[in-house]
PDB file of N, CA and C in Angstrom:
ATOM      1  N   UNK A   1     -89.111 114.048 -45.709  1.00 87.00           N
ATOM      2  CA  UNK A   1     -89.137 113.692 -44.304  1.00 87.00           C
ATOM      3  C   UNK A   1     -90.393 112.886 -43.972  1.00 87.00           C
ATOM      4  N   UNK A   2     -91.512 113.311 -44.502  1.00 92.00           N
ATOM      5  CA  UNK A   2     -92.768 112.615 -44.230  1.00 92.00           C
ATOM      6  C   UNK A   2     -92.746 111.210 -44.821  1.00 92.00           C
ATOM      7  N   UNK A   3     -92.196 111.071 -45.999  1.00 94.00           N
ATOM      8  CA  UNK A   3     -92.141 109.746 -46.616  1.00 94.00           C
ATOM      9  C   UNK A   3     -91.200 108.817 -45.839  1.00 94.00           C
ATOM     10  N   UNK A   4     -90.131 109.350 -45.279  1.00 92.00           N
ATOM     11  CA  UNK A   4     -89.222 108.533 -44.470  1.00 92.00           C
ATOM     12  C   UNK A   4     -89.905 108.038 -43.206  1.00 92.00           C
ATOM     13  N   UNK A   5     -90.656 108.894 -42.557  1.00 91.00           N
ATOM     14  CA  UNK A   5     -91.382 108.507 -41.349  1.00 91.00           C
ATOM     15  C   UNK A   5     -92.461 107.483 -41.679  1.00 91.00           C
ATOM     16  N   UNK A   6     -93.140 107.678 -42.797  1.00 94.00           N
ATOM     17  CA  UNK A   6     -94.170 106.726 -43.212  1.00 94.00           C
ATOM     18  C   UNK A   6     -93.557 105.367 -43.539  1.00 94.00           C
ATOM     19  N   UNK A   7     -92.420 105.355 -44.197  1.00 95.00           N
ATOM     20  CA  UNK A   7     -91.738 104.102 -44.511  1.00 95.00           C
ATOM     21  C   UNK A   7     -91.273 103.403 -43.242  1.00 95.00           C
ATOM     22  N   UNK A   8     -90.718 104.138 -42.294  1.00 91.00           N
ATOM     23  CA  UNK A   8     -90.305 103.569 -41.018  1.00 91.00           C
ATOM     24  C   UNK A   8     -91.496 102.974 -40.277  1.00 91.00           C
ATOM     25  N   UNK A   9     -92.612 103.676 -40.262  1.00 93.00           N
ATOM     26  CA  UNK A   9     -93.820 103.166 -39.599  1.00 93.00           C
ATOM     27  C   UNK A   9     -94.322 101.895 -40.270  1.00 93.00           C
ATOM     28  N   UNK A  10     -94.287 101.844 -41.584  1.00 95.00           N
ATOM     29  CA  UNK A  10     -94.724 100.655 -42.308  1.00 95.00           C
ATOM     30  C   UNK A  10     -93.821  99.460 -42.015  1.00 95.00           C
ATOM     31  N   UNK A  11     -92.522  99.679 -41.995  1.00 95.00           N
ATOM     32  CA  UNK A  11     -91.578  98.595 -41.707  1.00 95.00           C
ATOM     33  C   UNK A  11     -91.755  98.096 -40.279  1.00 95.00           C
ATOM     34  N   UNK A  12     -91.899  98.999 -39.324  1.00 94.00           N
ATOM     35  CA  UNK A  12     -92.127  98.598 -37.929  1.00 94.00           C
ATOM     36  C   UNK A  12     -93.421  97.806 -37.817  1.00 94.00           C
ATOM     37  N   UNK A  13     -94.464  98.227 -38.498  1.00 96.00           N
ATOM     38  CA  UNK A  13     -95.743  97.527 -38.458  1.00 96.00           C
ATOM     39  C   UNK A  13     -95.620  96.108 -39.011  1.00 96.00           C
ATOM     40  N   UNK A  14     -94.936  95.958 -40.147  1.00 96.00           N
ATOM     41  CA  UNK A  14     -94.790  94.627 -40.742  1.00 96.00           C
ATOM     42  C   UNK A  14     -93.949  93.710 -39.853  1.00 96.00           C
ATOM     43  N   UNK A  15     -92.877  94.213 -39.296  1.00 94.00           N
ATOM     44  CA  UNK A  15     -92.041  93.409 -38.412  1.00 94.00           C
ATOM     45  C   UNK A  15     -92.793  93.070 -37.131  1.00 94.00           C
ATOM     46  N   UNK A  16     -93.617  93.991 -36.640  1.00 95.00           N
ATOM     47  CA  UNK A  16     -94.405  93.742 -35.431  1.00 95.00           C
ATOM     48  C   UNK A  16     -95.393  92.597 -35.648  1.00 95.00           C
ATOM     49  N   UNK A  17     -96.019  92.565 -36.798  1.00 96.00           N
ATOM     50  CA  UNK A  17     -96.942  91.464 -37.094  1.00 96.00           C
ATOM     51  C   UNK A  17     -96.189  90.142 -37.122  1.00 96.00           C
ATOM     52  N   UNK A  18     -95.032  90.126 -37.735  1.00 94.00           N
ATOM     53  CA  UNK A  18     -94.229  88.906 -37.828  1.00 94.00           C
ATOM     54  C   UNK A  18     -93.778  88.432 -36.439  1.00 94.00           C
ATOM     55  N   UNK A  19     -93.241  89.335 -35.619  1.00 91.00           N
ATOM     56  CA  UNK A  19     -92.779  88.948 -34.280  1.00 91.00           C
ATOM     57  C   UNK A  19     -93.932  88.496 -33.394  1.00 91.00           C
ATOM     58  N   UNK A  20     -95.086  89.130 -33.520  1.00 93.00           N
ATOM     59  CA  UNK A  20     -96.243  88.719 -32.726  1.00 93.00           C
ATOM     60  C   UNK A  20     -96.692  87.321 -33.124  1.00 93.00           C
ATOM     61  N   UNK A  21     -96.679  87.034 -34.411  1.00 93.00           N
ATOM     62  CA  UNK A  21     -97.028  85.689 -34.870  1.00 93.00           C
ATOM     63  C   UNK A  21     -96.016  84.654 -34.382  1.00 93.00           C
ATOM     64  N   UNK A  22     -94.732  84.994 -34.409  1.00 89.00           N
ATOM     65  CA  UNK A  22     -93.710  84.077 -33.903  1.00 89.00           C
ATOM     66  C   UNK A  22     -93.922  83.781 -32.425  1.00 89.00           C
ATOM     67  N   UNK A  23     -94.214  84.811 -31.649  1.00 87.00           N
ATOM     68  CA  UNK A  23     -94.441  84.624 -30.212  1.00 87.00           C
ATOM     69  C   UNK A  23     -95.679  83.776 -29.969  1.00 87.00           C
ATOM     70  N   UNK A  24     -96.727  83.997 -30.734  1.00 87.00           N
ATOM     71  CA  UNK A  24     -97.946  83.216 -30.581  1.00 87.00           C
ATOM     72  C   UNK A  24     -97.703  81.748 -30.911  1.00 87.00           C
ATOM     73  N   UNK A  25     -97.010  81.492 -32.003  1.00 86.00           N
ATOM     74  CA  UNK A  25     -96.722  80.107 -32.380  1.00 86.00           C
ATOM     75  C   UNK A  25     -95.845  79.411 -31.341  1.00 86.00           C
ATOM     76  N   UNK A  26     -94.889  80.140 -30.798  1.00 83.00           N
ATOM     77  CA  UNK A  26     -94.040  79.557 -29.754  1.00 83.00           C
ATOM     78  C   UNK A  26     -94.869  79.191 -28.523  1.00 83.00           C
ATOM     79  N   UNK A  27     -95.749  80.095 -28.123  1.00 81.00           N
ATOM     80  CA  UNK A  27     -96.575  79.827 -26.939  1.00 81.00           C
ATOM     81  C   UNK A  27     -97.531  78.664 -27.185  1.00 81.00           C
ATOM     82  N   UNK A  28     -98.102  78.571 -28.366  1.00 81.00           N
ATOM     83  CA  UNK A  28     -99.005  77.465 -28.673  1.00 81.00           C
ATOM     84  C   UNK A  28     -98.261  76.137 -28.750  1.00 81.00           C
ATOM     85  N   UNK A  29     -97.068  76.136 -29.328  1.00 80.00           N
ATOM     86  CA  UNK A  29     -96.272  74.912 -29.399  1.00 80.00           C
ATOM     87  C   UNK A  29     -95.847  74.440 -28.017  1.00 80.00           C
ATOM     88  N   UNK A  30     -95.630  75.376 -27.108  1.00 75.00           N
ATOM     89  CA  UNK A  30     -95.223  75.025 -25.749  1.00 75.00           C
ATOM     90  C   UNK A  30     -96.419  74.666 -24.869  1.00 75.00           C
ATOM     91  N   UNK A  31     -97.631  74.774 -25.390  1.00 74.00           N
ATOM     92  CA  UNK A  31     -98.826  74.457 -24.619  1.00 74.00           C
ATOM     93  C   UNK A  31     -99.234  75.551 -23.657  1.00 74.00           C
ATOM     94  N   UNK A  32     -98.938  76.780 -24.005  1.00 71.00           N
ATOM     95  CA  UNK A  32     -99.221  77.913 -23.116  1.00 71.00           C
ATOM     96  C   UNK A  32    -100.609  78.501 -23.325  1.00 71.00           C
ATOM     97  N   UNK A  33    -101.465  77.820 -24.055  1.00 62.00           N
ATOM     98  CA  UNK A  33    -102.780  78.366 -24.328  1.00 62.00           C
ATOM     99  C   UNK A  33    -103.723  78.303 -23.142  1.00 62.00           C
ATOM    100  N   UNK A  34    -103.362  77.530 -22.124  1.00 62.00           N
ATOM    101  CA  UNK A  34    -104.224  77.381 -20.953  1.00 62.00           C
ATOM    102  C   UNK A  34    -103.715  78.253 -19.814  1.00 62.00           C
ATOM    103  N   UNK A  35    -104.629  78.802 -19.002  1.00 58.00           N
ATOM    104  CA  UNK A  35    -104.213  79.645 -17.881  1.00 58.00           C
ATOM    105  C   UNK A  35    -103.360  78.865 -16.877  1.00 58.00           C
ATOM    106  N   UNK A  36    -102.354  79.534 -16.331  1.00 60.00           N
ATOM    107  CA  UNK A  36    -101.502  78.916 -15.336  1.00 60.00           C
ATOM    108  C   UNK A  36    -100.336  78.133 -15.895  1.00 60.00           C
ATOM    109  N   UNK A  37    -100.256  78.007 -17.192  1.00 67.00           N
ATOM    110  CA  UNK A  37     -99.152  77.276 -17.822  1.00 67.00           C
ATOM    111  C   UNK A  37     -98.113  78.273 -18.325  1.00 67.00           C
ATOM    112  N   UNK A  38     -96.897  77.820 -18.453  1.00 67.00           N
ATOM    113  CA  UNK A  38     -95.805  78.625 -19.004  1.00 67.00           C
ATOM    114  C   UNK A  38     -95.616  79.933 -18.242  1.00 67.00           C
ATOM    115  N   UNK A  39     -95.377  79.817 -16.990  1.00 71.00           N
ATOM    116  CA  UNK A  39     -95.191  81.005 -16.158  1.00 71.00           C
ATOM    117  C   UNK A  39     -93.719  81.308 -15.932  1.00 71.00           C
ATOM    118  N   UNK A  40     -92.828  80.753 -16.767  1.00 72.00           N
ATOM    119  CA  UNK A  40     -91.408  81.038 -16.604  1.00 72.00           C
ATOM    120  C   UNK A  40     -91.130  82.494 -16.954  1.00 72.00           C
ATOM    121  N   UNK A  41     -89.996  82.966 -16.518  1.00 74.00           N
ATOM    122  CA  UNK A  41     -89.648  84.371 -16.726  1.00 74.00           C
ATOM    123  C   UNK A  41     -89.540  84.709 -18.212  1.00 74.00           C
ATOM    124  N   UNK A  42     -88.986  83.795 -18.997  1.00 72.00           N
ATOM    125  CA  UNK A  42     -88.833  84.079 -20.429  1.00 72.00           C
ATOM    126  C   UNK A  42     -90.186  84.132 -21.135  1.00 72.00           C
ATOM    127  N   UNK A  43     -91.131  83.274 -20.721  1.00 78.00           N
ATOM    128  CA  UNK A  43     -92.462  83.310 -21.340  1.00 78.00           C
ATOM    129  C   UNK A  43     -93.235  84.561 -20.947  1.00 78.00           C
ATOM    130  N   UNK A  44     -93.048  85.006 -19.706  1.00 80.00           N
ATOM    131  CA  UNK A  44     -93.710  86.242 -19.276  1.00 80.00           C
ATOM    132  C   UNK A  44     -93.143  87.427 -20.046  1.00 80.00           C
ATOM    133  N   UNK A  45     -91.808  87.461 -20.224  1.00 83.00           N
ATOM    134  CA  UNK A  45     -91.184  88.537 -21.005  1.00 83.00           C
ATOM    135  C   UNK A  45     -91.625  88.489 -22.468  1.00 83.00           C
ATOM    136  N   UNK A  46     -91.749  87.289 -22.999  1.00 83.00           N
ATOM    137  CA  UNK A  46     -92.202  87.146 -24.386  1.00 83.00           C
ATOM    138  C   UNK A  46     -93.611  87.707 -24.545  1.00 83.00           C
ATOM    139  N   UNK A  47     -94.485  87.409 -23.609  1.00 83.00           N
ATOM    140  CA  UNK A  47     -95.846  87.941 -23.665  1.00 83.00           C
ATOM    141  C   UNK A  47     -95.866  89.443 -23.447  1.00 83.00           C
ATOM    142  N   UNK A  48     -94.998  89.925 -22.569  1.00 85.00           N
ATOM    143  CA  UNK A  48     -94.966  91.351 -22.274  1.00 85.00           C
ATOM    144  C   UNK A  48     -94.501  92.160 -23.480  1.00 85.00           C
ATOM    145  N   UNK A  49     -93.465  91.713 -24.148  1.00 87.00           N
ATOM    146  CA  UNK A  49     -92.900  92.458 -25.270  1.00 87.00           C
ATOM    147  C   UNK A  49     -93.600  92.186 -26.598  1.00 87.00           C
ATOM    148  N   UNK A  50     -94.063  90.938 -26.796  1.00 88.00           N
ATOM    149  CA  UNK A  50     -94.585  90.525 -28.102  1.00 88.00           C
ATOM    150  C   UNK A  50     -95.974  89.906 -28.012  1.00 88.00           C
ATOM    151  N   UNK A  51     -96.741  90.200 -26.984  1.00 86.00           N
ATOM    152  CA  UNK A  51     -98.046  89.579 -26.788  1.00 86.00           C
ATOM    153  C   UNK A  51     -99.105  90.045 -27.769  1.00 86.00           C
ATOM    154  N   UNK A  52     -99.099  91.303 -28.106  1.00 91.00           N
ATOM    155  CA  UNK A  52    -100.053  91.856 -29.072  1.00 91.00           C
ATOM    156  C   UNK A  52     -99.291  92.708 -30.083  1.00 91.00           C
ATOM    157  N   UNK A  53     -99.936  93.012 -31.181  1.00 94.00           N
ATOM    158  CA  UNK A  53     -99.290  93.847 -32.205  1.00 94.00           C
ATOM    159  C   UNK A  53     -98.995  95.233 -31.630  1.00 94.00           C
ATOM    160  N   UNK A  54     -99.898  95.751 -30.813  1.00 94.00           N
ATOM    161  CA  UNK A  54     -99.689  97.082 -30.223  1.00 94.00           C
ATOM    162  C   UNK A  54     -98.439  97.127 -29.351  1.00 94.00           C
ATOM    163  N   UNK A  55     -98.285  96.140 -28.464  1.00 93.00           N
ATOM    164  CA  UNK A  55     -97.114  96.143 -27.581  1.00 93.00           C
ATOM    165  C   UNK A  55     -95.834  95.860 -28.354  1.00 93.00           C
ATOM    166  N   UNK A  56     -95.933  95.069 -29.410  1.00 93.00           N
ATOM    167  CA  UNK A  56     -94.754  94.816 -30.233  1.00 93.00           C
ATOM    168  C   UNK A  56     -94.326  96.070 -30.976  1.00 93.00           C
ATOM    169  N   UNK A  57     -95.286  96.824 -31.501  1.00 95.00           N
ATOM    170  CA  UNK A  57     -94.965  98.091 -32.173  1.00 95.00           C
ATOM    171  C   UNK A  57     -94.305  99.047 -31.192  1.00 95.00           C
ATOM    172  N   UNK A  58     -94.853  99.144 -29.990  1.00 93.00           N
ATOM    173  CA  UNK A  58     -94.275 100.030 -28.978  1.00 93.00           C
ATOM    174  C   UNK A  58     -92.857  99.599 -28.628  1.00 93.00           C
ATOM    175  N   UNK A  59     -92.646  98.304 -28.436  1.00 91.00           N
ATOM    176  CA  UNK A  59     -91.316  97.811 -28.084  1.00 91.00           C
ATOM    177  C   UNK A  59     -90.316  98.064 -29.209  1.00 91.00           C
ATOM    178  N   UNK A  60     -90.724  97.815 -30.446  1.00 91.00           N
ATOM    179  CA  UNK A  60     -89.833  98.065 -31.584  1.00 91.00           C
ATOM    180  C   UNK A  60     -89.532  99.557 -31.733  1.00 91.00           C
ATOM    181  N   UNK A  61     -90.537 100.395 -31.551  1.00 91.00           N
ATOM    182  CA  UNK A  61     -90.318 101.841 -31.649  1.00 91.00           C
ATOM    183  C   UNK A  61     -89.353 102.308 -30.566  1.00 91.00           C
ATOM    184  N   UNK A  62     -89.514 101.781 -29.349  1.00 91.00           N
ATOM    185  CA  UNK A  62     -88.602 102.143 -28.271  1.00 91.00           C
ATOM    186  C   UNK A  62     -87.180 101.696 -28.582  1.00 91.00           C
ATOM    187  N   UNK A  63     -87.036 100.542 -29.202  1.00 90.00           N
ATOM    188  CA  UNK A  63     -85.703 100.057 -29.555  1.00 90.00           C
ATOM    189  C   UNK A  63     -85.052 100.911 -30.631  1.00 90.00           C
ATOM    190  N   UNK A  64     -85.829 101.287 -31.631  1.00 88.00           N
ATOM    191  CA  UNK A  64     -85.284 102.074 -32.741  1.00 88.00           C
ATOM    192  C   UNK A  64     -84.887 103.474 -32.278  1.00 88.00           C
ATOM    193  N   UNK A  65     -85.660 104.058 -31.387  1.00 88.00           N
ATOM    194  CA  UNK A  65     -85.406 105.428 -30.956  1.00 88.00           C
ATOM    195  C   UNK A  65     -84.498 105.524 -29.739  1.00 88.00           C
ATOM    196  N   UNK A  66     -84.040 104.406 -29.212  1.00 85.00           N
ATOM    197  CA  UNK A  66     -83.102 104.435 -28.096  1.00 85.00           C
ATOM    198  C   UNK A  66     -83.738 104.410 -26.721  1.00 85.00           C
ATOM    199  N   UNK A  67     -85.032 104.208 -26.640  1.00 84.00           N
ATOM    200  CA  UNK A  67     -85.704 104.164 -25.347  1.00 84.00           C
ATOM    201  C   UNK A  67     -85.570 102.829 -24.642  1.00 84.00           C
ATOM    202  N   UNK A  68     -85.197 101.801 -25.385  1.00 81.00           N
ATOM    203  CA  UNK A  68     -85.049 100.457 -24.840  1.00 81.00           C
ATOM    204  C   UNK A  68     -83.879  99.802 -25.556  1.00 81.00           C
ATOM    205  N   UNK A  69     -83.031  99.116 -24.803  1.00 85.00           N
ATOM    206  CA  UNK A  69     -81.870  98.487 -25.418  1.00 85.00           C
ATOM    207  C   UNK A  69     -82.275  97.243 -26.192  1.00 85.00           C
ATOM    208  N   UNK A  70     -81.570  97.002 -27.295  1.00 84.00           N
ATOM    209  CA  UNK A  70     -81.859  95.844 -28.135  1.00 84.00           C
ATOM    210  C   UNK A  70     -81.690  94.542 -27.370  1.00 84.00           C
ATOM    211  N   UNK A  71     -80.776  94.523 -26.425  1.00 85.00           N
ATOM    212  CA  UNK A  71     -80.526  93.314 -25.639  1.00 85.00           C
ATOM    213  C   UNK A  71     -81.799  92.846 -24.944  1.00 85.00           C
ATOM    214  N   UNK A  72     -82.566  93.784 -24.385  1.00 84.00           N
ATOM    215  CA  UNK A  72     -83.803  93.427 -23.688  1.00 84.00           C
ATOM    216  C   UNK A  72     -84.896  92.962 -24.645  1.00 84.00           C
ATOM    217  N   UNK A  73     -84.798  93.419 -25.875  1.00 84.00           N
ATOM    218  CA  UNK A  73     -85.767  92.993 -26.879  1.00 84.00           C
ATOM    219  C   UNK A  73     -85.431  91.601 -27.419  1.00 84.00           C
ATOM    220  N   UNK A  74     -84.149  91.289 -27.527  1.00 83.00           N
ATOM    221  CA  UNK A  74     -83.726  90.038 -28.143  1.00 83.00           C
ATOM    222  C   UNK A  74     -83.760  88.851 -27.170  1.00 83.00           C
ATOM    223  N   UNK A  75     -83.589  89.091 -25.885  1.00 83.00           N
ATOM    224  CA  UNK A  75     -83.525  87.987 -24.916  1.00 83.00           C
ATOM    225  C   UNK A  75     -84.751  87.087 -24.941  1.00 83.00           C
ATOM    226  N   UNK A  76     -85.980  87.613 -24.931  1.00 81.00           N
ATOM    227  CA  UNK A  76     -87.132  86.709 -24.970  1.00 81.00           C
ATOM    228  C   UNK A  76     -87.214  85.900 -26.265  1.00 81.00           C
ATOM    229  N   UNK A  77     -86.710  86.431 -27.361  1.00 79.00           N
ATOM    230  CA  UNK A  77     -86.753  85.714 -28.635  1.00 79.00           C
ATOM    231  C   UNK A  77     -85.712  84.603 -28.695  1.00 79.00           C
ATOM    232  N   UNK A  78     -84.628  84.726 -27.958  1.00 80.00           N
ATOM    233  CA  UNK A  78     -83.572  83.726 -27.998  1.00 80.00           C
ATOM    234  C   UNK A  78     -83.806  82.575 -27.037  1.00 80.00           C
ATOM    235  N   UNK A  79     -84.647  82.759 -26.042  1.00 71.00           N
ATOM    236  CA  UNK A  79     -84.888  81.691 -25.049  1.00 71.00           C
ATOM    237  C   UNK A  79     -85.976  80.751 -25.495  1.00 71.00           C
TER     238      UNK A  79
END
C-alpha cells in the first residue's frame, strides 16, 4: 500500500512539472510575461490551475481523487 501511494505521488509530481512547464511556455509565447497582458478567462484559468508546481499538484490530486472534474482541468489546456 505504501509503495502504491509513493508511486502515485511520484507520477503526479512528474506530470505536474510537465504541465507547469507547458503553461509557462504558452504564457511566454503569448507575451503574457508583462503585467496587465493576457487577462482572458482561459489565461486566468491556466494560471490558476497550472501556475506553479504546487497548484498543479493540488489540481491533479483533486482530479485523481474525485474532488475536481477532469473537464475543468482539461479546458484551460485545450484553449
